[in-house]
Short mmCIF file of C-alpha atoms in Angstrom, two decimals:
data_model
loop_
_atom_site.label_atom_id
_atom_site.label_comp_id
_atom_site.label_asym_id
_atom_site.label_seq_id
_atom_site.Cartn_x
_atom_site.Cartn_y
_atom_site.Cartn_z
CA UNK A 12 0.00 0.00 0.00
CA UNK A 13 2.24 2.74 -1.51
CA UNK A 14 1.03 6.47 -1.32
CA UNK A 15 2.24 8.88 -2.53
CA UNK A 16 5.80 9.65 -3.59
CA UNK A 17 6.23 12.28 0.19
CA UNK A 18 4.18 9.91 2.20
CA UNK A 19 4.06 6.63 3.58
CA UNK A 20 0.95 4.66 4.63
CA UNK A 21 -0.29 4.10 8.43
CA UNK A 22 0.77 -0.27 7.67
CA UNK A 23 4.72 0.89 6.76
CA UNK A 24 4.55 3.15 9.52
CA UNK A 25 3.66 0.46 11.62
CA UNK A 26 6.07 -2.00 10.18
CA UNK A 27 8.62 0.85 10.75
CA UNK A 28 7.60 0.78 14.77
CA UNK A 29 7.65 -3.08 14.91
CA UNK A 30 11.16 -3.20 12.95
CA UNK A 31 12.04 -0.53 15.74
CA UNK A 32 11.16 -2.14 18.47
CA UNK A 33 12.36 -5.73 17.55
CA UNK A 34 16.60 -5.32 18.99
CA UNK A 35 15.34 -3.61 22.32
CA UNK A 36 12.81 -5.97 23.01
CA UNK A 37 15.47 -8.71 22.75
CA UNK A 38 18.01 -7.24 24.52
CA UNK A 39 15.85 -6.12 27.30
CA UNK A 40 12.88 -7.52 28.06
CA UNK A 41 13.52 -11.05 29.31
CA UNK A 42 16.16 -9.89 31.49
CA UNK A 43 13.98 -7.54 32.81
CA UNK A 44 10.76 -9.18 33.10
CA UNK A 45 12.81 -12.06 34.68
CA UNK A 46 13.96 -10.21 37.39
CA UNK A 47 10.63 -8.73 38.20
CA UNK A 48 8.41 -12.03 37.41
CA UNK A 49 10.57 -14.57 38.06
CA UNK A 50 8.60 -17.44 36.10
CA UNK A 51 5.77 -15.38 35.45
CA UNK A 52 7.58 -12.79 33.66
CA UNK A 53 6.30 -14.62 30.08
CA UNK A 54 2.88 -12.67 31.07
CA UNK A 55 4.13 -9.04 30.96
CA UNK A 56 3.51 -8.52 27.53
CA UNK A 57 -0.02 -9.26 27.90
CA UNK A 58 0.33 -6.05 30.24
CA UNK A 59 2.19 -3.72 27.94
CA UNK A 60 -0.20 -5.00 25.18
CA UNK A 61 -3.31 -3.53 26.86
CA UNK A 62 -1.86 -0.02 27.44
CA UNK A 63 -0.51 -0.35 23.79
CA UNK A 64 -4.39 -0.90 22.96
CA UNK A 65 -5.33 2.46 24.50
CA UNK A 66 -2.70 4.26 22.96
CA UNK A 67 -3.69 3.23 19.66
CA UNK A 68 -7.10 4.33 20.62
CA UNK A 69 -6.48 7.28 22.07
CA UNK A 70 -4.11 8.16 18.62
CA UNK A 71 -7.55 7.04 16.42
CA UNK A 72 -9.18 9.57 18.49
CA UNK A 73 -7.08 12.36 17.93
CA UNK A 74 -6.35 12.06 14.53
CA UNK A 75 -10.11 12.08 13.79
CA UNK A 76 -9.43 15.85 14.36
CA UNK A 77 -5.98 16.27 13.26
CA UNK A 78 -5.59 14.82 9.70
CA UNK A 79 -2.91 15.86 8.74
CA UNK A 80 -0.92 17.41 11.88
CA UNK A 81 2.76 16.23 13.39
CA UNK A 82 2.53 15.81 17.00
CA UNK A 83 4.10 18.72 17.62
CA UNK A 84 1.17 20.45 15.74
CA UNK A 85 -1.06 18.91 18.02
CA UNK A 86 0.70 19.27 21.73
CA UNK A 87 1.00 22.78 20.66
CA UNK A 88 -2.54 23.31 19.58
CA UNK A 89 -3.96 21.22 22.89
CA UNK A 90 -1.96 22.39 25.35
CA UNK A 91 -1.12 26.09 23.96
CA UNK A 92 2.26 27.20 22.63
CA UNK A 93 4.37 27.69 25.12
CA UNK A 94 3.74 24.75 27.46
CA UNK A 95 3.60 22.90 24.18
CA UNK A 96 7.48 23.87 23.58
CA UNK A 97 8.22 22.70 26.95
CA UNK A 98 6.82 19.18 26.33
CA UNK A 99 8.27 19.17 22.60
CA UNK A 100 11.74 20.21 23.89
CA UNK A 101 11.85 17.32 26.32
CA UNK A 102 11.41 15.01 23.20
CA UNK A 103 13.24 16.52 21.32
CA UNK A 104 16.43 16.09 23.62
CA UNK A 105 15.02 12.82 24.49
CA UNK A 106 15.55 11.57 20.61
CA UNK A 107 18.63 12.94 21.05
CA UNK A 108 19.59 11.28 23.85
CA UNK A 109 18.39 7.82 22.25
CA UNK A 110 19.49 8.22 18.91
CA UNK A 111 23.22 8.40 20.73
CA UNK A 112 22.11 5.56 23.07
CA UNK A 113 21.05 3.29 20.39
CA UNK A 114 24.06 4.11 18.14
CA UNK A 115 26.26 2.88 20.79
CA UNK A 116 24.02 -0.40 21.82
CA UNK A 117 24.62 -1.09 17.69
CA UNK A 118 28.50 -1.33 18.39
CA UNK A 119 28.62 -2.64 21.85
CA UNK A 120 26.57 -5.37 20.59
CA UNK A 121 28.77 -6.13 18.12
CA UNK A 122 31.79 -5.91 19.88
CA UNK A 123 30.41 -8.40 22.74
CA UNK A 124 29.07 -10.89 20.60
CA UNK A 125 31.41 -11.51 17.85
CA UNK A 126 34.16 -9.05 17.86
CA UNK A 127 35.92 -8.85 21.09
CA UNK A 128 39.11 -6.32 21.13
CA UNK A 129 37.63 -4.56 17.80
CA UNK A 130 37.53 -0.50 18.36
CA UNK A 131 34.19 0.13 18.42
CA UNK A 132 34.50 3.15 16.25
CA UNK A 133 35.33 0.73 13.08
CA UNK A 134 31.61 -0.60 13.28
CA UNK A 135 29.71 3.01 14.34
CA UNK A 136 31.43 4.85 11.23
CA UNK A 137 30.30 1.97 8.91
CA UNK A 138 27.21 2.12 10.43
CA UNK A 139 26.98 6.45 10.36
CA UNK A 140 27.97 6.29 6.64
CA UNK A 141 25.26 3.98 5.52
CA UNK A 142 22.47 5.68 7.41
CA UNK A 143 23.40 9.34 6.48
CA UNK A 144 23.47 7.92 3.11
CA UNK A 145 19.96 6.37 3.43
CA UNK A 146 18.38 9.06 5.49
CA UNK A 147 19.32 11.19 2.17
CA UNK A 148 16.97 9.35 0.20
CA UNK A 149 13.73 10.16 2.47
CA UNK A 150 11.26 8.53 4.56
CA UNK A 151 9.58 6.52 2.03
CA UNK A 152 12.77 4.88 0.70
CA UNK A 153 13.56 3.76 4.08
CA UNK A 154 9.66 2.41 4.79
CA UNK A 155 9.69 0.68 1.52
CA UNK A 156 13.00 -0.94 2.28
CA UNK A 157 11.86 -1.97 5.34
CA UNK A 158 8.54 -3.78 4.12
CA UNK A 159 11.16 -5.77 2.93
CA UNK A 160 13.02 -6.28 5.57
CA UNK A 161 10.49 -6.60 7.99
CA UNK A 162 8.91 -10.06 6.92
CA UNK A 163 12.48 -11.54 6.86
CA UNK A 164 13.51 -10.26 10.25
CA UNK A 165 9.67 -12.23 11.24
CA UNK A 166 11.16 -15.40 9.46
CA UNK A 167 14.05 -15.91 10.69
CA UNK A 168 13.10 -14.60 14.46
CA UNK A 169 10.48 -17.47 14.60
CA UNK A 170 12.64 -19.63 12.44
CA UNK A 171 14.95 -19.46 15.49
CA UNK A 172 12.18 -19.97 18.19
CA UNK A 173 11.06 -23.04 16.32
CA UNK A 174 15.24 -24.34 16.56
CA UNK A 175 14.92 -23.71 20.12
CA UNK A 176 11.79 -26.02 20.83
CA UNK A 177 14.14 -29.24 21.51
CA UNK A 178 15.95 -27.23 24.28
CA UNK A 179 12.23 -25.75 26.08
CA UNK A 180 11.56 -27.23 29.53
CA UNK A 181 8.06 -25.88 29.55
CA UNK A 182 7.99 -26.37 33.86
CA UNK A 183 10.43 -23.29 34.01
CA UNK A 184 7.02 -21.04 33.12
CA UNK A 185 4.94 -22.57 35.98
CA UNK A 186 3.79 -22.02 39.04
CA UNK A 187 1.81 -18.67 37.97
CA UNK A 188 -0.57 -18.10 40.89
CA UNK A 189 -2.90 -14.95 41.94
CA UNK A 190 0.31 -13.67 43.75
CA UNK A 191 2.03 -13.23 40.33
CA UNK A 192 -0.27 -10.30 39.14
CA UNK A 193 1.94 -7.72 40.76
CA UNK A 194 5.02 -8.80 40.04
CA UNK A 195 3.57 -9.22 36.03
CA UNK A 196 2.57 -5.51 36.52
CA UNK A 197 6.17 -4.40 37.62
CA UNK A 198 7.65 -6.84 35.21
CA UNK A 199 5.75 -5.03 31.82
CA UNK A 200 7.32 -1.90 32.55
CA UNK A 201 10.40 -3.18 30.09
CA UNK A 202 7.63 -3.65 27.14
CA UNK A 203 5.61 -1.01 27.67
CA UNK A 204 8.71 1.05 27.81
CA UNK A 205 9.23 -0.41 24.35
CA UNK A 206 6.19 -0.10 22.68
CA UNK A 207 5.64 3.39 23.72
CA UNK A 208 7.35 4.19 20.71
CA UNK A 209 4.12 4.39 18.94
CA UNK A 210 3.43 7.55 20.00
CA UNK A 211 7.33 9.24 18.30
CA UNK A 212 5.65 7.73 14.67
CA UNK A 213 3.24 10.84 14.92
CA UNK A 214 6.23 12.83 15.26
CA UNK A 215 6.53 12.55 11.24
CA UNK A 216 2.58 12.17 11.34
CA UNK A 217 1.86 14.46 8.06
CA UNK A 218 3.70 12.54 6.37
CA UNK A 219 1.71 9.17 7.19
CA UNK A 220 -1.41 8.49 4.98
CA UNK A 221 -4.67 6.95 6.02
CA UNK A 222 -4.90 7.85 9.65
CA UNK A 223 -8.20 6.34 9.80
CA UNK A 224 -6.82 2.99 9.79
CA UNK A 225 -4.63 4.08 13.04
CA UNK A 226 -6.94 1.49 14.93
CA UNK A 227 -7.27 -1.12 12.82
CA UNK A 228 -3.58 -1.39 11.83
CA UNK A 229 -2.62 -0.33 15.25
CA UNK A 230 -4.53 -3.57 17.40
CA UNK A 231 -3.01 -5.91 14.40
CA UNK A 232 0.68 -4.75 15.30
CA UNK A 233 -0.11 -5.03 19.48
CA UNK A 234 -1.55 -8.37 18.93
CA UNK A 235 1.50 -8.97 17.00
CA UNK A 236 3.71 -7.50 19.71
CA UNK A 237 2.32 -9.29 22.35
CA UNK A 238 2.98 -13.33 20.55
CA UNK A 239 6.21 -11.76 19.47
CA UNK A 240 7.59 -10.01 22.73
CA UNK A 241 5.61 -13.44 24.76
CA UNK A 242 7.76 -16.02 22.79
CA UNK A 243 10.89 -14.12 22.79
CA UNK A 244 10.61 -14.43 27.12
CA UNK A 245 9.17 -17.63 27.19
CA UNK A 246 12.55 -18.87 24.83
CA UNK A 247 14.60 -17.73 27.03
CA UNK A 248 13.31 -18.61 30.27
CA UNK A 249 12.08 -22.30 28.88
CA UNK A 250 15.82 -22.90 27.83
CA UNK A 251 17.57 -21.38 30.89
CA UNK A 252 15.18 -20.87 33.79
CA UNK A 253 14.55 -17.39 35.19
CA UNK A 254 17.65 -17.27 37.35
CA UNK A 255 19.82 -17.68 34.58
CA UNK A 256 18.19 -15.85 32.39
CA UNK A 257 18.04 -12.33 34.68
CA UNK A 258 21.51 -12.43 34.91
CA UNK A 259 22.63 -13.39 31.34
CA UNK A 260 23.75 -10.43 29.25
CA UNK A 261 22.23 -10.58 25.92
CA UNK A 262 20.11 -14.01 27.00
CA UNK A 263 18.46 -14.28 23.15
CA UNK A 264 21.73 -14.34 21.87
CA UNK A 265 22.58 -17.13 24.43
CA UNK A 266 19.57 -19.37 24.16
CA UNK A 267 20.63 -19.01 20.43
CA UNK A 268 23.34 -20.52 21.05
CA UNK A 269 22.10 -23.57 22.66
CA UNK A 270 20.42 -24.39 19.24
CA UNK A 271 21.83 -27.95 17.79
CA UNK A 272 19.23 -29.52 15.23
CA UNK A 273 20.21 -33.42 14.66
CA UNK A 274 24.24 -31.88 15.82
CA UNK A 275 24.18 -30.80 11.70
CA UNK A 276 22.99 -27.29 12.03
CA UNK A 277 24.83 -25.53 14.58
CA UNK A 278 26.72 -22.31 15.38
CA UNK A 279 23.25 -19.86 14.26
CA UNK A 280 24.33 -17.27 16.26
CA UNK A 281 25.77 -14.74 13.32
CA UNK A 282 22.02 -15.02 12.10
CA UNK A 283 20.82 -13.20 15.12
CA UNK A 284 23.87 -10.67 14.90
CA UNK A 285 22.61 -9.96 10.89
CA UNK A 286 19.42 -9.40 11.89
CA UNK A 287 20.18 -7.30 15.24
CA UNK A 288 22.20 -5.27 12.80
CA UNK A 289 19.26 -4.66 9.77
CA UNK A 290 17.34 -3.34 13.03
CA UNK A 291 19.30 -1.31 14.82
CA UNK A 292 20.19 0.36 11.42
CA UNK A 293 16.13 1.00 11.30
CA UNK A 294 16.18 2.48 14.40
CA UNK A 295 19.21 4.80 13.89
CA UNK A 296 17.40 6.21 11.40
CA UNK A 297 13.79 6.30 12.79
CA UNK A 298 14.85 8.54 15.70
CA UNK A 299 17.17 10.61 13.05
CA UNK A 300 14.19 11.27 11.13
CA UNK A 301 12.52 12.23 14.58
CA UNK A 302 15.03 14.70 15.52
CA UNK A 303 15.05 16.00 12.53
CA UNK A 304 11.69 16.47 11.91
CA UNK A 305 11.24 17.95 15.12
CA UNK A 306 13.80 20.83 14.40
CA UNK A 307 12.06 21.68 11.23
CA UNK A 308 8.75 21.99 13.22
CA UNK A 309 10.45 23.74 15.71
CA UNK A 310 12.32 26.46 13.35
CA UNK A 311 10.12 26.09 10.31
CA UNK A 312 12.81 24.93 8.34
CA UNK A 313 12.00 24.22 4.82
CA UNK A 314 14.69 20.99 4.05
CA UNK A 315 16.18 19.01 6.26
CA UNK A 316 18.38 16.93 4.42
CA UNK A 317 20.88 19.38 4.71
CA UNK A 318 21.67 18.85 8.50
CA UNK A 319 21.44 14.83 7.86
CA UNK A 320 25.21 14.31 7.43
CA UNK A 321 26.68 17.00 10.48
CA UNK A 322 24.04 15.65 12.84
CA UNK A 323 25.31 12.09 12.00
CA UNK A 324 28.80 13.40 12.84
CA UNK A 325 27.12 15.06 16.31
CA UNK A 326 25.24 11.72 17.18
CA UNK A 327 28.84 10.01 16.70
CA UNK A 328 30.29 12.17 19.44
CA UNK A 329 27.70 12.03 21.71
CA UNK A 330 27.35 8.11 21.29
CA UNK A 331 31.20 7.97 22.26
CA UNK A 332 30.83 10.33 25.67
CA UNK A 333 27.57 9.18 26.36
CA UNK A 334 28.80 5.77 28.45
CA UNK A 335 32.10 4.12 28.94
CA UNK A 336 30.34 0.55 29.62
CA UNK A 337 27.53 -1.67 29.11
CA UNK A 338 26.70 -1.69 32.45
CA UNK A 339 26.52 2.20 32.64
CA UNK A 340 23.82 1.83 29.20
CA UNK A 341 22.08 -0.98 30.67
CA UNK A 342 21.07 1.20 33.59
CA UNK A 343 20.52 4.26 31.78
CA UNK A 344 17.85 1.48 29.94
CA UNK A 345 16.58 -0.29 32.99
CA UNK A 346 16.17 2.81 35.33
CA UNK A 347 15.58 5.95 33.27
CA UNK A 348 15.25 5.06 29.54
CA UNK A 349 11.97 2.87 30.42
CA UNK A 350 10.73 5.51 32.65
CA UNK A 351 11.17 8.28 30.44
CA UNK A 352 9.43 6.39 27.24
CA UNK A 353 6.25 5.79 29.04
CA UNK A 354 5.78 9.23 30.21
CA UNK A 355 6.81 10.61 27.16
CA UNK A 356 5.31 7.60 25.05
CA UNK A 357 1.43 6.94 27.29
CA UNK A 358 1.44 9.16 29.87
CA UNK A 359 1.67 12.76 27.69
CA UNK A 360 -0.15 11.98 25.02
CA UNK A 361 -2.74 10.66 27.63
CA UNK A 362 -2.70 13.53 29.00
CA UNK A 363 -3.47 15.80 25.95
CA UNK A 364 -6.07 13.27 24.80
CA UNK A 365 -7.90 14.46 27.86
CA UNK A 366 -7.09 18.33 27.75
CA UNK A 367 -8.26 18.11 24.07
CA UNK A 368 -11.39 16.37 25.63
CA UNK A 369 -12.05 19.11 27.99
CA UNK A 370 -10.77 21.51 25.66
CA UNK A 371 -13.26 20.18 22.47
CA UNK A 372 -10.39 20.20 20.57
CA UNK A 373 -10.38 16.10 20.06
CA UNK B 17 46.53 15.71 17.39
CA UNK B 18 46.45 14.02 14.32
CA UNK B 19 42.84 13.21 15.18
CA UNK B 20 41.99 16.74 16.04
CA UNK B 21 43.06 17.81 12.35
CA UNK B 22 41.07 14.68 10.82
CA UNK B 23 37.86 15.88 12.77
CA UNK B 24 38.24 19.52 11.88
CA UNK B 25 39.30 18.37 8.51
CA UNK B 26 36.05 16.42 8.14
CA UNK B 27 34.19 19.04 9.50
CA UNK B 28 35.06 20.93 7.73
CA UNK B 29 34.63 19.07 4.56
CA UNK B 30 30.83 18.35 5.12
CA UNK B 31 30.19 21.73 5.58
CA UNK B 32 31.65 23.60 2.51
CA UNK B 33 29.70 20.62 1.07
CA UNK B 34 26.45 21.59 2.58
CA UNK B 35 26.53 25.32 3.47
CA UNK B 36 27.07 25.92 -0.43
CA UNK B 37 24.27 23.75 -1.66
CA UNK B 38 21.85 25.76 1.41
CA UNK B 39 23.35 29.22 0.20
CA UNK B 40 21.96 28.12 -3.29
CA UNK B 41 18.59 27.91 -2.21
CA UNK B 42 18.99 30.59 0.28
CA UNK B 43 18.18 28.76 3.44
CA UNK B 44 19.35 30.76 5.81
CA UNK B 45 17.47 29.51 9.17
CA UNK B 46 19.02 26.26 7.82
CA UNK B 47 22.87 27.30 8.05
CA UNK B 48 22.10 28.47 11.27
CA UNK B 49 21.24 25.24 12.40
CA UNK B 50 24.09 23.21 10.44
CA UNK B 51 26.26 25.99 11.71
CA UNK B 52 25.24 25.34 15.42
CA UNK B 53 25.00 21.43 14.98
CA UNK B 54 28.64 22.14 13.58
CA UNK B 55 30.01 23.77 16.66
CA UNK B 56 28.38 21.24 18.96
CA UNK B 57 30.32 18.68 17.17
CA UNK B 58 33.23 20.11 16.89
CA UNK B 59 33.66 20.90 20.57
CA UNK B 60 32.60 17.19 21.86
CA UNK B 61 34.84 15.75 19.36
CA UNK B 62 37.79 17.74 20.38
CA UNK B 63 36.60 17.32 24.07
CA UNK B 64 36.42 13.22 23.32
CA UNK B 65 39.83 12.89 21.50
CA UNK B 66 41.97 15.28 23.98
CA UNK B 67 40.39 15.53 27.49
CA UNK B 68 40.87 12.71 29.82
CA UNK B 69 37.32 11.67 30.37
CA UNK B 70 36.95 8.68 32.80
CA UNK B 71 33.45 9.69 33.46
CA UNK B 72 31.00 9.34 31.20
CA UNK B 73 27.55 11.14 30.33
CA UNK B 74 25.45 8.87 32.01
CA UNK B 75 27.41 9.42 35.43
CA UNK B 76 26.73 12.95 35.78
CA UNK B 77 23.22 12.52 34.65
CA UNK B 78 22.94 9.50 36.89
CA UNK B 79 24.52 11.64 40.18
CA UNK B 80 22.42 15.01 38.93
CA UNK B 81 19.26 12.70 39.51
CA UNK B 82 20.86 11.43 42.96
CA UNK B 83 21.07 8.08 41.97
CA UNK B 84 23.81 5.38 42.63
CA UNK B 85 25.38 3.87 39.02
#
């Protein structure tokens, strides 16, 4: 569903948010949830999937009056313009803040996996290059590439969870009683976190077609979420338990590992690293094109493709000074990245959903 | 310091590249930006390769919020 040669449709904007949220919900949530859960923590999805629900609601709902409005456009028109710059600045340095965050997960990664004692710079310049080379050719190049790239990224993710089914001890999961609800609850902070990136797509929302479908397309992707974001936990803890699999960095990567069909098809772990690459490439760019399209709300700007290449160089910089260690990033993730995304990602736009209410402007 | 020239070099480099091709189309609130995106870079780059930084970003922002890394 192509439209227009400017625009892309609401379905590759939402294949653009699940492609986005595919590397962080491996690296993070079972680790996470397994902390908070324990055995339960397979359930928090169903959690994150139900606030996800409202948000795509809520979204329907305000686009009904906005057709063809960023959300800057809107925050500014609900909540007035000054307080609306407040709220947009916040996201703005936000996207900056994860741009450079995600840019250094990308080589980090890498580095831990595969390439130990490789300079890290070798694999973010490569990486810088071929986005500010992408970014060049728009929005819709990048969403049409990625309707490509989405399905296989699908394939070969549950290509991998069917490898691991020999290595699933399904008693790992159980006992789930009444007393797990809470810990669920704290546990779905990680996806919700994660899939409160819905609400940054709006940030290029004029230049998303059929808004009306925001609902429709929107519950297919959470349902899709919540089997995808499920099996990825329940892998993990099925093949290592909960105990292991809170303290195991990268634990995907490691049940991956474990996969042996018939002792013929072994060693799978570079498929995980190709596809953990193709994604974090989409999200480099996804929060570029957030940035940037919030500094040509913000100054009017006509073009921003100008900026693409020096901001690239910025984000580089920033990526490098940003942390010195995994563990510094993993708790920049864990106690103020997740935080941060839901208020930014549920709890504003929540919020202006129900000014506009009161207002009559939704 | 070999570094330092490379970054300023590069810089540099992008820049003639892009504030000509915005000067064509007159946009002017555009330099501005490049220009200031410029500086920015140019200072944390020259602040990453010659300062001795053993903290990082996220351990001032981590100790501004009062919270133990």
């Amino acid at each position: 569903m192509l439209s227009g040669n400017r625009k892309i449709s609401i379905r590759q904007a939402a294949f653009l948010f699940l492609t986005v949220t595919f590397t962080p919900s491996l690296r993070l949530i079972a680790a996470y949830a397994a902390h908070k859960a324990k055995q339960a923590a397979w359930l928090a999805p169903t959690v994150s999937t139900a606030f996800l629900a409202i948000l795509v609601l809520i979204w329907q709902a305000i686009y009904r009056k906005y057709r063809d409005s960023t959300l800057m456009e809107i925050y500014r028109d609900i909540a007035g313009s000054v307080p609306g710059t407040v709220i947009l600045i916040v996201y703005l340095l936000w996207m900056v803040v994860l741009t450079a965050l995600y840019i250094r997960y990308f080589a980090m990664r890498l580095v831990g996996a595969i390439y130990p004692n490789i300079d890290i710079s070798i694999f973010l310049i490569s990486m810088l290059i071929v986005v500010a080379y992408t970014l060049n050719s728009g929005l819709v190049t990048l969403a049409r590439f990625n309707e490509i790239l989405f399905p296989f990224l699908v394939l070969v993710f549950y290509l991998l969870i069917i490898m691991m089914i020999p290595n699933f001890r399904t008693d790992f999961l159980t006992p789930v009683s009444v007393r797990s609800i809470l810990p669920v609850v704290r546990a779905s902070v990680a996806p919700t976190g994660i899939v409160a990136y819905f609400s940054f797509i709006f940030v290029f929302g004029d230049r998303v077609n059929n808004k009306e479908s925001i609902k429709k397309n929107g519950l297919k992707l959470a349902l899709f979420l919540l089997v995808s974001q499920t099996a990825i936990i329940a892998s993990i803890i099925c093949t290592f338990s909960y105990r292991i699999a809170q303290r195991t960095q990268l634990p995907f990567l490691a049940a991956v590992k474990q996969i042996s069909v018939f002792n013929i098809f072994e060693k799978v772990e570079s498929i995980i690293v190709s596809i953990w690459v193709l994604s974090d490439f989409m999200i480099i760019c996804f929060f570029i094109i957030c940035v940037l399209s919030m500094l040509k709300s913000f100054f009017k700007l006509s073009d921003t493709k100008p900026l693409i290449s020096i901001y690239v160089v910025f984000s580089y910089f920033l990526s490098m000074l940003l942390a010195n260690n995994v563990f510094e990033m993993e708790r920049l993730s864990e106690d103020i990245a997740l935080p941060v995304n839901i208020v930014l990602g549920f709890v504003i736009p929540t919020i202006m959903f129900v000014i506009g209410k009161i207002r009559k402007k939704v | 310091m070999m570094m330092v020239i490379l970054l300023v070099a590069t810089v540099a480099a992008i820049s003639a590249f892009e504030i000509t091709g915005m000067a064509k189309r007159r946009q002017i609130k555009e330099m501005v930006i490049f220009i200031v995106i410029a500086l920015f870079s140019l200072a944390m780059g020259i602040y990453y390769i010659l300062a001795f930084h053993e903290k990082s970003l996220i351990y001032y922002a981590f100790k501004i919020l009062g919270l133990d890394l």
